[in-house]
Amino acid sequence: MTTRLLARGSVYAAAYVVLTLLSGAFGLASGEVQFRISEALLPFACVDPAAVVGLTLGTAIANGLASPMGLADVVAGALLTLTAALLMWRIGPRVVALAAPVVVNGLGVGAELALILHLPFWPSVGLVALGEAVVLFTGGLLVLSLIRRHGALLGLPGRPRPDVRAISRQDER
Amino acid sequence: MRMAIAQYYPRASPIHRLDPRCKVVAVAALVVGLFLRSSFAALAVYGLVAVAGLLLSGVPLGWVARGLRPVVWLLVLTFVVQLLFAPGPAFYTLGPLHLSLRGLAIAGYLSLRLVVLVVASLLLTLTTPPIALTDALAWLSRPLRRLRVPTEELALMVTIALRFIPTLMQEIDTIMKAQRARGASFTRGGPLRRARALVPVLVPLFILSFRRADELALAMEARCYLPGAPRTRLHPLHAHRRDAVVLVLVAALVVLAELI
């Protein structure tokens, strides 16, 4: 782990927490139907390993600060985000990657609710996944397109993709 | 933009003074115990422990109630689901609705268990500052270093992140004001339009934050920070006899609850 990755990861974690607290202020952040705006940051994990670490820690901190279930949610939430973020890193900056957290969190949080409150498993999975999908396919999609368009501006490391316009310009010359 | 970010309630109480590692282990033991055995008697023991801890900590009940508010919704849902779908003799039938007595008992048990779980968890976060909690978790996860998990570095990241949270909030506030001065509106229109209005806030926010992070990395390296090198602490954690006493007491109570 380099110092730079460490510092960037910390910023991702802080951003995740701030956005969770913001959605928490509107009473949207935890429970059966949850709209965590902060989940929209997950597309960063597609291109930046610092985001994989940072967002995982961010989930742990946010759950520790704001979730009523405290310790249990810190561990479970972090593991779920880590799984989703690693999957997204594998998939890369493609729209399909947005489905990873929907599936992982849906199943994971659904299982948590089924275990703790004996709520029916599949309906819980469905509701959690729905809330997650809404956030990811609005905000997440926005962030993904920002990364694709302005990735260099943000100094994002990641997979170099051929700049089509530059190549065609060269061809013209 | 002002809001309380941590649930921590500063005060000098016997619970606040305990070593954070001791509190983490005690609360983890209570939470695991709570799920190992499902009986009202065991639940009563854990509930009494949580309430006793709460009284000792001197945290105002309002703060606890505030922590419980987010789960009220879940409790209502649990009651409805159990009442409607649990098997057993009905105590009330209304057409196709079949409210069973056993469902009522199960719903009551599950709700109480959730409340005890939340109160026990709150006891930890209300009496321990986030930084102390981070130190405790880093110390407790030291065995993971053998699996090459960089626990020290992760703990440092959490500490830096906690430090960055107020900074980022301030930054968001400044950027929103700057964009408003340029005619942006964040309150007009439907959800979609409001979400789109956030783009001119998020892009500068990320650019500023990443620049800040890179500066921080540079500053750390200039001060000879080396990832993975052993570090010393300004406030090392110290366990006292009272921590051992609490751990033994909690262990005894968990055993008691599992046996009755």
CSV table of C-alpha atoms in Angstrom, one decimal:
chain,number,residue,atom,x,y,z
A,1,MET,CA,0.0,0.0,0.0
A,2,THR,CA,1.5,3.4,-1.0
A,3,THR,CA,1.0,6.6,0.9
A,4,ARG,CA,-0.9,8.1,-2.0
A,5,LEU,CA,-3.4,5.2,-2.1
A,6,LEU,CA,-3.8,5.5,1.7
A,7,ALA,CA,-4.6,9.3,1.5
A,8,ARG,CA,-7.0,8.9,-1.5
A,9,GLY,CA,-8.7,5.9,0.2
A,10,SER,CA,-9.3,8.1,3.2
A,11,VAL,CA,-10.9,10.8,1.1
A,12,TYR,CA,-13.2,8.2,-0.5
A,13,ALA,CA,-14.1,6.9,3.0
A,14,ALA,CA,-14.9,10.5,4.2
A,15,ALA,CA,-17.0,11.2,1.1
A,16,TYR,CA,-19.0,8.0,1.6
A,17,VAL,CA,-19.7,9.0,5.2
A,18,VAL,CA,-20.6,12.5,4.4
A,19,LEU,CA,-23.1,11.4,1.8
A,20,THR,CA,-24.6,8.7,4.1
A,21,LEU,CA,-25.0,11.3,6.8
A,22,LEU,CA,-26.7,13.6,4.3
A,23,SER,CA,-29.2,10.9,3.2
A,24,GLY,CA,-29.6,9.9,6.9
A,25,ALA,CA,-30.7,13.5,7.6
A,26,PHE,CA,-33.6,12.7,5.3
A,27,GLY,CA,-34.2,9.4,7.0
A,28,LEU,CA,-33.3,7.3,4.0
A,29,ALA,CA,-30.1,5.5,5.0
A,30,SER,CA,-30.9,2.3,6.7
A,31,GLY,CA,-33.7,-0.3,7.1
A,32,GLU,CA,-35.8,-2.2,4.7
A,33,VAL,CA,-36.1,0.4,1.9
A,34,GLN,CA,-32.9,2.3,1.9
A,35,PHE,CA,-31.7,5.0,-0.4
A,36,ARG,CA,-28.1,5.6,0.5
A,37,ILE,CA,-26.9,8.3,-1.9
A,38,SER,CA,-23.4,7.4,-0.9
A,39,GLU,CA,-23.7,4.1,-2.8
A,40,ALA,CA,-23.5,6.2,-5.9
A,41,LEU,CA,-19.8,6.6,-5.2
A,42,LEU,CA,-19.3,2.9,-5.9
A,43,PRO,CA,-18.5,3.3,-9.6
A,44,PHE,CA,-15.1,4.8,-8.5
A,45,ALA,CA,-14.2,1.2,-7.5
A,46,CYS,CA,-14.3,0.3,-11.2
A,47,VAL,CA,-11.2,2.3,-11.9
A,48,ASP,CA,-9.5,3.1,-8.6
A,49,PRO,CA,-8.1,0.5,-6.2
A,50,ALA,CA,-8.0,3.2,-3.5
A,51,ALA,CA,-11.8,3.4,-3.9
A,52,VAL,CA,-12.2,-0.3,-3.2
A,53,VAL,CA,-10.4,0.1,0.2
A,54,GLY,CA,-11.8,3.6,0.9
A,55,LEU,CA,-15.4,2.9,0.3
A,56,THR,CA,-15.2,-0.3,2.3
A,57,LEU,CA,-13.9,1.6,5.3
A,58,GLY,CA,-16.4,4.4,4.6
A,59,THR,CA,-19.2,1.8,4.9
A,60,ALA,CA,-17.7,0.6,8.2
A,61,ILE,CA,-17.4,4.2,9.6
A,62,ALA,CA,-20.9,5.2,8.4
A,63,ASN,CA,-22.5,2.2,9.9
A,64,GLY,CA,-20.5,2.7,13.1
A,65,LEU,CA,-21.6,6.4,13.3
A,66,ALA,CA,-25.2,6.2,12.1
A,67,SER,CA,-26.5,2.6,12.0
A,68,PRO,CA,-28.6,1.6,15.1
A,69,MET,CA,-27.1,-1.9,15.0
A,70,GLY,CA,-23.5,-0.6,15.4
A,71,LEU,CA,-20.9,-3.2,15.7
A,72,ALA,CA,-22.7,-6.0,13.8
A,73,ASP,CA,-23.5,-3.6,10.9
A,74,VAL,CA,-19.9,-2.3,10.8
A,75,VAL,CA,-18.5,-5.8,10.1
A,76,ALA,CA,-21.3,-7.0,7.8
A,77,GLY,CA,-21.6,-3.8,5.9
A,78,ALA,CA,-17.9,-3.5,5.3
A,79,LEU,CA,-17.7,-7.1,4.0
A,80,LEU,CA,-20.7,-6.5,1.6
A,81,THR,CA,-19.2,-3.3,0.2
A,82,LEU,CA,-15.8,-5.0,-0.1
A,83,THR,CA,-17.3,-7.9,-2.1
A,84,ALA,CA,-19.3,-5.5,-4.4
A,85,ALA,CA,-16.3,-3.1,-4.9
A,86,LEU,CA,-14.0,-6.0,-5.8
A,87,LEU,CA,-16.5,-7.3,-8.3
A,88,MET,CA,-16.8,-3.8,-9.8
A,89,TRP,CA,-13.0,-3.6,-10.1
A,90,ARG,CA,-13.0,-6.9,-11.9
A,91,ILE,CA,-15.7,-5.8,-14.3
A,92,GLY,CA,-14.3,-2.4,-15.0
A,93,PRO,CA,-16.0,0.9,-15.9
A,94,ARG,CA,-19.0,-0.6,-17.6
A,95,VAL,CA,-22.7,-0.2,-16.9
A,96,VAL,CA,-23.0,-3.9,-16.0
A,97,ALA,CA,-20.7,-3.2,-13.0
A,98,LEU,CA,-23.6,-1.2,-11.4
A,99,ALA,CA,-25.5,-4.4,-10.9
A,100,ALA,CA,-22.8,-5.9,-8.6
A,101,PRO,CA,-23.7,-3.8,-5.5
A,102,VAL,CA,-27.4,-4.3,-6.2
A,103,VAL,CA,-27.1,-8.0,-6.1
A,104,VAL,CA,-24.5,-8.2,-3.3
A,105,ASN,CA,-26.3,-5.7,-1.0
A,106,GLY,CA,-29.7,-7.1,-1.8
A,107,LEU,CA,-28.7,-10.6,-0.8
A,108,GLY,CA,-26.6,-9.5,2.1
A,109,VAL,CA,-28.9,-7.0,3.8
A,110,GLY,CA,-31.8,-9.3,2.9
A,111,ALA,CA,-30.1,-12.1,4.8
A,112,GLU,CA,-29.4,-9.8,7.7
A,113,LEU,CA,-33.0,-8.8,8.0
A,114,ALA,CA,-34.2,-12.4,7.7
A,115,LEU,CA,-31.8,-13.5,10.4
A,116,ILE,CA,-32.4,-10.7,12.9
A,117,LEU,CA,-36.1,-10.0,12.4
A,118,HIS,CA,-37.3,-13.2,10.6
A,119,LEU,CA,-38.6,-11.1,7.8
A,120,PRO,CA,-39.3,-13.1,4.7
A,121,PHE,CA,-36.0,-13.5,2.8
A,122,TRP,CA,-36.9,-12.9,-0.9
A,123,PRO,CA,-39.2,-9.9,-0.4
A,124,SER,CA,-36.5,-8.3,1.8
A,125,VAL,CA,-33.9,-9.0,-0.9
A,126,GLY,CA,-36.2,-7.4,-3.5
A,127,LEU,CA,-36.9,-4.3,-1.5
A,128,VAL,CA,-33.3,-3.7,-0.5
A,129,ALA,CA,-32.1,-4.4,-4.1
A,130,LEU,CA,-34.8,-2.0,-5.4
A,131,GLY,CA,-33.6,0.9,-3.2
A,132,GLU,CA,-30.0,0.1,-4.2
A,133,ALA,CA,-30.8,-0.1,-7.9
A,134,VAL,CA,-32.6,3.3,-7.8
A,135,VAL,CA,-29.5,4.9,-6.4
A,136,LEU,CA,-27.0,3.2,-8.6
A,137,PHE,CA,-28.9,3.6,-11.9
A,138,THR,CA,-29.5,7.3,-11.3
A,139,GLY,CA,-26.6,8.7,-9.2
A,140,GLY,CA,-24.3,5.8,-9.9
A,141,LEU,CA,-24.8,6.1,-13.6
A,142,LEU,CA,-24.1,9.8,-13.4
A,143,VAL,CA,-20.8,9.2,-11.5
A,144,LEU,CA,-19.8,6.4,-13.9
A,145,SER,CA,-20.3,8.8,-16.9
A,146,LEU,CA,-18.4,11.5,-15.0
A,147,ILE,CA,-15.5,9.1,-14.5
A,148,ARG,CA,-15.5,8.1,-18.1
A,149,ARG,CA,-15.6,11.6,-19.3
A,150,HIS,CA,-13.5,13.5,-16.7
A,151,GLY,CA,-11.5,10.6,-15.3
A,152,ALA,CA,-8.2,12.3,-16.2
A,153,LEU,CA,-9.3,15.6,-14.6
A,154,LEU,CA,-9.7,13.7,-11.3
A,155,GLY,CA,-6.3,12.1,-11.8
A,156,LEU,CA,-7.9,8.7,-11.7
A,157,PRO,CA,-5.4,5.9,-12.2
A,158,GLY,CA,-6.9,3.1,-14.1
A,159,ARG,CA,-7.2,1.4,-17.3
A,160,PRO,CA,-5.9,3.5,-20.2
A,161,ARG,CA,-8.5,3.5,-22.8
A,162,PRO,CA,-7.6,4.5,-26.4
A,163,ASP,CA,-8.7,8.0,-27.0
A,164,VAL,CA,-10.6,7.5,-30.3
A,165,ARG,CA,-10.7,11.2,-31.2
A,166,ALA,CA,-6.9,11.6,-30.8
A,167,ILE,CA,-6.3,8.6,-33.0
A,168,SER,CA,-8.6,9.8,-35.7
A,169,ARG,CA,-6.9,13.2,-35.6
A,170,GLN,CA,-3.6,11.6,-36.1
A,171,ASP,CA,-5.0,9.6,-39.0
A,172,GLU,CA,-6.1,12.8,-40.6
A,173,ARG,CA,-2.6,14.2,-40.3
B,1,MET,CA,-24.4,22.9,7.2
B,2,ARG,CA,-24.2,21.7,10.8
B,3,MET,CA,-25.0,18.2,12.1
B,4,ALA,CA,-23.7,16.0,14.8
B,5,ILE,CA,-21.7,13.3,13.0
B,6,ALA,CA,-20.9,11.0,15.9
B,7,GLN,CA,-23.3,9.5,18.4
B,8,TYR,CA,-20.7,10.0,21.1
B,9,TYR,CA,-22.0,11.6,24.3
B,10,PRO,CA,-19.0,12.9,26.3
B,11,ARG,CA,-19.2,12.4,30.0
B,12,ALA,CA,-17.1,10.9,32.9
B,13,SER,CA,-18.8,7.7,33.8
B,14,PRO,CA,-17.5,4.3,34.8
B,15,ILE,CA,-18.5,3.0,31.3
B,16,HIS,CA,-16.8,5.9,29.5
B,17,ARG,CA,-13.6,5.1,31.4
B,18,LEU,CA,-13.4,1.5,30.4
B,19,ASP,CA,-10.8,0.5,27.9
B,20,PRO,CA,-12.4,0.6,24.4
B,21,ARG,CA,-11.1,-2.9,23.6
B,22,CYS,CA,-12.9,-4.2,26.6
B,23,LYS,CA,-16.2,-2.5,25.6
B,24,VAL,CA,-15.9,-3.8,22.0
B,25,VAL,CA,-15.4,-7.4,23.2
B,26,ALA,CA,-18.1,-7.1,25.8
B,27,VAL,CA,-20.7,-5.8,23.4
B,28,ALA,CA,-19.7,-8.3,20.7
B,29,ALA,CA,-20.1,-11.1,23.3
B,30,LEU,CA,-23.6,-9.8,24.2
B,31,VAL,CA,-24.6,-9.5,20.6
B,32,VAL,CA,-23.4,-13.0,19.7
B,33,GLY,CA,-25.0,-14.4,22.9
B,34,LEU,CA,-28.3,-12.7,22.0
B,35,PHE,CA,-28.5,-14.8,18.8
B,36,LEU,CA,-27.2,-18.1,20.2
B,37,ARG,CA,-30.2,-18.7,22.4
B,38,SER,CA,-33.7,-17.8,21.7
B,39,SER,CA,-35.6,-17.7,25.0
B,40,PHE,CA,-37.4,-14.9,26.8
B,41,ALA,CA,-35.3,-15.6,30.0
B,42,ALA,CA,-32.0,-15.2,28.1
B,43,LEU,CA,-33.4,-12.0,26.5
B,44,ALA,CA,-34.3,-10.7,30.0
B,45,VAL,CA,-30.7,-11.2,31.2
B,46,TYR,CA,-29.2,-9.4,28.2
B,47,GLY,CA,-31.8,-6.7,28.5
B,48,LEU,CA,-31.0,-6.1,32.1
B,49,VAL,CA,-27.2,-6.0,31.3
B,50,ALA,CA,-27.9,-3.4,28.6
B,51,VAL,CA,-30.1,-1.3,30.8
B,52,ALA,CA,-27.7,-1.5,33.7
B,53,GLY,CA,-24.9,-0.3,31.4
B,54,LEU,CA,-27.0,2.5,30.1
B,55,LEU,CA,-27.9,3.7,33.6
B,56,LEU,CA,-24.2,3.5,34.7
B,57,SER,CA,-23.1,5.5,31.6
B,58,GLY,CA,-25.4,8.4,32.5
B,59,VAL,CA,-26.3,9.0,28.9
B,60,PRO,CA,-29.7,10.8,28.7
B,61,LEU,CA,-32.5,8.6,27.6
B,62,GLY,CA,-33.4,11.0,24.8
B,63,TRP,CA,-30.1,10.2,23.1
B,64,VAL,CA,-31.0,6.5,23.3
B,65,ALA,CA,-34.5,7.1,21.9
B,66,ARG,CA,-33.0,9.1,19.0
B,67,GLY,CA,-30.8,6.0,18.2
B,68,LEU,CA,-33.9,3.8,18.4
B,69,ARG,CA,-36.0,5.9,16.1
B,70,PRO,CA,-34.6,4.5,12.8
B,71,VAL,CA,-35.7,1.0,13.7
B,72,VAL,CA,-39.3,1.8,14.7
B,73,TRP,CA,-40.3,1.2,11.0
B,74,LEU,CA,-38.6,-2.3,11.1
B,75,LEU,CA,-40.4,-3.2,14.3
B,76,VAL,CA,-43.8,-2.3,12.8
B,77,LEU,CA,-43.0,-4.4,9.8
B,78,THR,CA,-41.9,-7.3,11.9
B,79,PHE,CA,-45.1,-7.2,13.9
B,80,VAL,CA,-47.3,-7.1,10.8
B,81,VAL,CA,-45.4,-9.9,9.0
B,82,GLN,CA,-45.5,-12.2,12.1
B,83,LEU,CA,-49.1,-11.5,13.0
B,84,LEU,CA,-50.3,-12.3,9.5
B,85,PHE,CA,-48.1,-15.2,8.5
B,86,ALA,CA,-47.1,-17.1,11.7
B,87,PRO,CA,-48.8,-20.5,12.0
B,88,GLY,CA,-50.8,-21.4,15.1
B,89,PRO,CA,-54.3,-21.0,16.6
B,90,ALA,CA,-55.9,-17.7,15.8
B,91,PHE,CA,-57.0,-15.4,18.5
B,92,TYR,CA,-58.8,-13.2,16.0
B,93,THR,CA,-60.1,-14.0,12.6
B,94,LEU,CA,-61.4,-11.4,10.2
B,95,GLY,CA,-62.3,-12.8,6.8
B,96,PRO,CA,-59.0,-14.1,5.3
B,97,LEU,CA,-57.0,-12.4,8.0
B,98,HIS,CA,-55.7,-14.9,10.6
B,99,LEU,CA,-54.0,-13.3,13.6
B,100,SER,CA,-52.2,-16.0,15.5
B,101,LEU,CA,-51.3,-15.9,19.2
B,102,ARG,CA,-47.9,-17.5,18.4
B,103,GLY,CA,-47.2,-14.9,15.9
B,104,LEU,CA,-47.8,-12.3,18.5
B,105,ALA,CA,-45.3,-14.0,20.9
B,106,ILE,CA,-42.7,-14.3,18.1
B,107,ALA,CA,-43.2,-10.7,17.0
B,108,GLY,CA,-42.8,-9.6,20.6
B,109,TYR,CA,-39.7,-11.6,21.1
B,110,LEU,CA,-38.0,-10.4,17.8
B,111,SER,CA,-38.8,-6.8,18.5
B,112,LEU,CA,-37.5,-7.0,22.1
B,113,ARG,CA,-34.4,-8.7,20.8
B,114,LEU,CA,-33.8,-5.9,18.2
B,115,VAL,CA,-34.3,-3.3,20.9
B,116,VAL,CA,-31.8,-5.0,23.2
B,117,LEU,CA,-29.4,-5.3,20.2
B,118,VAL,CA,-29.7,-1.6,19.4
B,119,VAL,CA,-29.3,-0.5,23.0
B,120,ALA,CA,-26.2,-2.7,23.5
B,121,SER,CA,-24.7,-1.3,20.3
B,122,LEU,CA,-25.6,2.3,21.3
B,123,LEU,CA,-23.9,1.7,24.6
B,124,LEU,CA,-20.7,1.3,22.7
B,125,THR,CA,-21.0,4.2,20.3
B,126,LEU,CA,-22.5,6.6,22.9
B,127,THR,CA,-19.7,6.1,25.4
B,128,THR,CA,-16.6,5.7,23.1
B,129,PRO,CA,-15.2,8.4,20.8
B,130,PRO,CA,-14.8,7.2,17.2
B,131,ILE,CA,-11.0,7.5,17.3
B,132,ALA,CA,-10.8,5.2,20.4
B,133,LEU,CA,-13.1,2.8,18.7
B,134,THR,CA,-10.9,2.7,15.7
B,135,ASP,CA,-7.8,2.1,17.9
B,136,ALA,CA,-9.6,-0.7,19.7
B,137,LEU,CA,-10.7,-2.4,16.4
B,138,ALA,CA,-7.2,-2.1,15.0
B,139,TRP,CA,-5.8,-3.7,18.1
B,140,LEU,CA,-8.3,-6.5,18.1
B,141,SER,CA,-7.8,-7.2,14.4
B,142,ARG,CA,-4.0,-7.6,14.8
B,143,PRO,CA,-4.2,-11.4,14.2
B,144,LEU,CA,-5.3,-10.5,10.6
B,145,ARG,CA,-1.8,-9.1,10.0
B,146,ARG,CA,-0.7,-12.7,9.6
B,147,LEU,CA,-3.1,-12.9,6.6
B,148,ARG,CA,-1.3,-9.8,5.3
B,149,VAL,CA,-4.2,-7.5,6.0
B,150,PRO,CA,-2.6,-4.1,6.7
B,151,THR,CA,-4.7,-3.4,9.8
B,152,GLU,CA,-2.4,-0.5,11.0
B,153,GLU,CA,-2.8,1.3,7.7
B,154,LEU,CA,-6.5,0.7,7.6
B,155,ALA,CA,-6.8,2.2,11.1
B,156,LEU,CA,-4.8,5.2,10.0
B,157,MET,CA,-7.1,5.6,7.0
B,158,VAL,CA,-10.2,5.6,9.2
B,159,THR,CA,-8.6,8.2,11.5
B,160,ILE,CA,-7.8,10.4,8.5
B,161,ALA,CA,-11.3,9.9,7.1
B,162,LEU,CA,-12.8,11.0,10.4
B,163,ARG,CA,-10.7,14.1,10.3
B,164,PHE,CA,-11.8,14.8,6.7
B,165,ILE,CA,-15.5,14.5,7.3
B,166,PRO,CA,-16.1,18.0,8.7
B,167,THR,CA,-13.7,19.4,6.0
B,168,LEU,CA,-15.7,17.8,3.2
B,169,MET,CA,-19.0,19.1,4.7
B,170,GLN,CA,-17.5,22.6,4.8
B,171,GLU,CA,-16.2,22.2,1.2
B,172,ILE,CA,-19.7,21.1,0.0
B,173,ASP,CA,-21.2,24.1,1.7
B,174,THR,CA,-18.7,26.5,0.1
B,175,ILE,CA,-19.2,25.0,-3.4
B,176,MET,CA,-23.0,25.1,-3.1
B,177,LYS,CA,-22.8,28.7,-2.2
B,178,ALA,CA,-20.4,29.4,-5.0
B,179,GLN,CA,-22.8,27.7,-7.5
B,180,ARG,CA,-25.8,29.4,-6.1
B,181,ALA,CA,-24.0,32.7,-6.6
B,182,ARG,CA,-23.8,31.7,-10.3
B,183,GLY,CA,-27.5,31.0,-10.4
B,184,ALA,CA,-27.7,27.3,-9.6
B,185,SER,CA,-30.7,26.0,-7.7
B,186,PHE,CA,-30.7,22.9,-5.6
B,187,THR,CA,-34.3,22.9,-4.4
B,188,ARG,CA,-36.3,23.4,-7.6
B,189,GLY,CA,-37.8,20.6,-9.7
B,190,GLY,CA,-38.3,16.9,-9.2
B,191,PRO,CA,-35.9,14.4,-7.8
B,192,LEU,CA,-34.2,13.9,-11.2
B,193,ARG,CA,-33.6,17.6,-11.7
B,194,ARG,CA,-32.3,18.0,-8.2
B,195,ALA,CA,-29.9,15.1,-8.7
B,196,ARG,CA,-28.6,16.7,-11.9
B,197,ALA,CA,-28.2,19.9,-10.0
B,198,LEU,CA,-25.6,18.2,-7.8
B,199,VAL,CA,-23.2,17.5,-10.7
B,200,PRO,CA,-21.7,21.0,-10.6
B,201,VAL,CA,-21.2,20.4,-6.9
B,202,LEU,CA,-19.7,16.9,-7.1
B,203,VAL,CA,-17.1,17.5,-9.8
B,204,PRO,CA,-15.3,20.4,-8.0
B,205,LEU,CA,-15.7,18.5,-4.7
B,206,PHE,CA,-13.9,15.5,-6.1
B,207,ILE,CA,-11.2,17.5,-7.8
B,208,LEU,CA,-10.6,19.5,-4.6
B,209,SER,CA,-10.6,16.4,-2.4
B,210,PHE,CA,-8.3,14.4,-4.6
B,211,ARG,CA,-5.9,17.4,-4.7
B,212,ARG,CA,-6.0,17.6,-0.9
B,213,ALA,CA,-5.4,13.8,-0.6
B,214,ASP,CA,-2.3,14.0,-2.9
B,215,GLU,CA,-1.0,17.0,-0.9
B,216,LEU,CA,-1.6,15.0,2.3
B,217,ALA,CA,0.3,12.0,0.9
B,218,LEU,CA,3.2,14.3,-0.1
B,219,ALA,CA,3.2,15.9,3.4
B,220,MET,CA,3.2,12.4,5.1
B,221,GLU,CA,6.1,11.2,2.9
B,222,ALA,CA,8.0,14.4,3.6
B,223,ARG,CA,7.7,13.5,7.3
B,224,CYS,CA,9.1,10.1,6.6
B,225,TYR,CA,5.8,8.2,6.9
B,226,LEU,CA,6.4,4.7,5.6
B,227,PRO,CA,3.4,2.4,5.0
B,228,GLY,CA,3.9,-0.9,6.9
B,229,ALA,CA,6.5,0.4,9.2
B,230,PRO,CA,5.8,0.0,13.0
B,231,ARG,CA,4.4,3.2,14.5
B,232,THR,CA,4.2,4.5,18.0
B,233,ARG,CA,1.2,6.2,19.6
B,234,LEU,CA,0.7,9.4,21.5
B,235,HIS,CA,-2.0,7.8,23.7
B,236,PRO,CA,-1.3,4.0,23.9
B,237,LEU,CA,-4.3,2.0,25.1
B,238,HIS,CA,-4.0,0.8,28.8
B,239,ALA,CA,-6.2,-1.9,30.2
B,240,HIS,CA,-6.9,-1.8,34.0
B,241,ARG,CA,-8.2,-4.3,36.5
B,242,ARG,CA,-11.7,-2.8,36.1
B,243,ASP,CA,-11.6,-3.9,32.4
B,244,ALA,CA,-10.8,-7.5,33.4
B,245,VAL,CA,-13.6,-7.4,36.0
B,246,VAL,CA,-16.1,-6.2,33.4
B,247,LEU,CA,-15.0,-8.9,30.9
B,248,VAL,CA,-15.4,-11.7,33.6
B,249,LEU,CA,-18.7,-10.3,34.6
B,250,VAL,CA,-20.0,-10.2,31.0
B,251,ALA,CA,-18.7,-13.7,30.3
B,252,ALA,CA,-20.5,-15.0,33.5
B,253,LEU,CA,-23.7,-13.3,32.5
B,254,VAL,CA,-23.5,-14.7,28.9
B,255,VAL,CA,-23.0,-18.2,30.3
B,256,LEU,CA,-25.9,-17.7,32.7
B,257,ALA,CA,-28.2,-16.5,29.9
B,258,GLU,CA,-27.2,-19.5,27.7
B,259,LEU,CA,-27.9,-22.0,30.5
B,260,ILE,CA,-31.3,-20.8,31.9
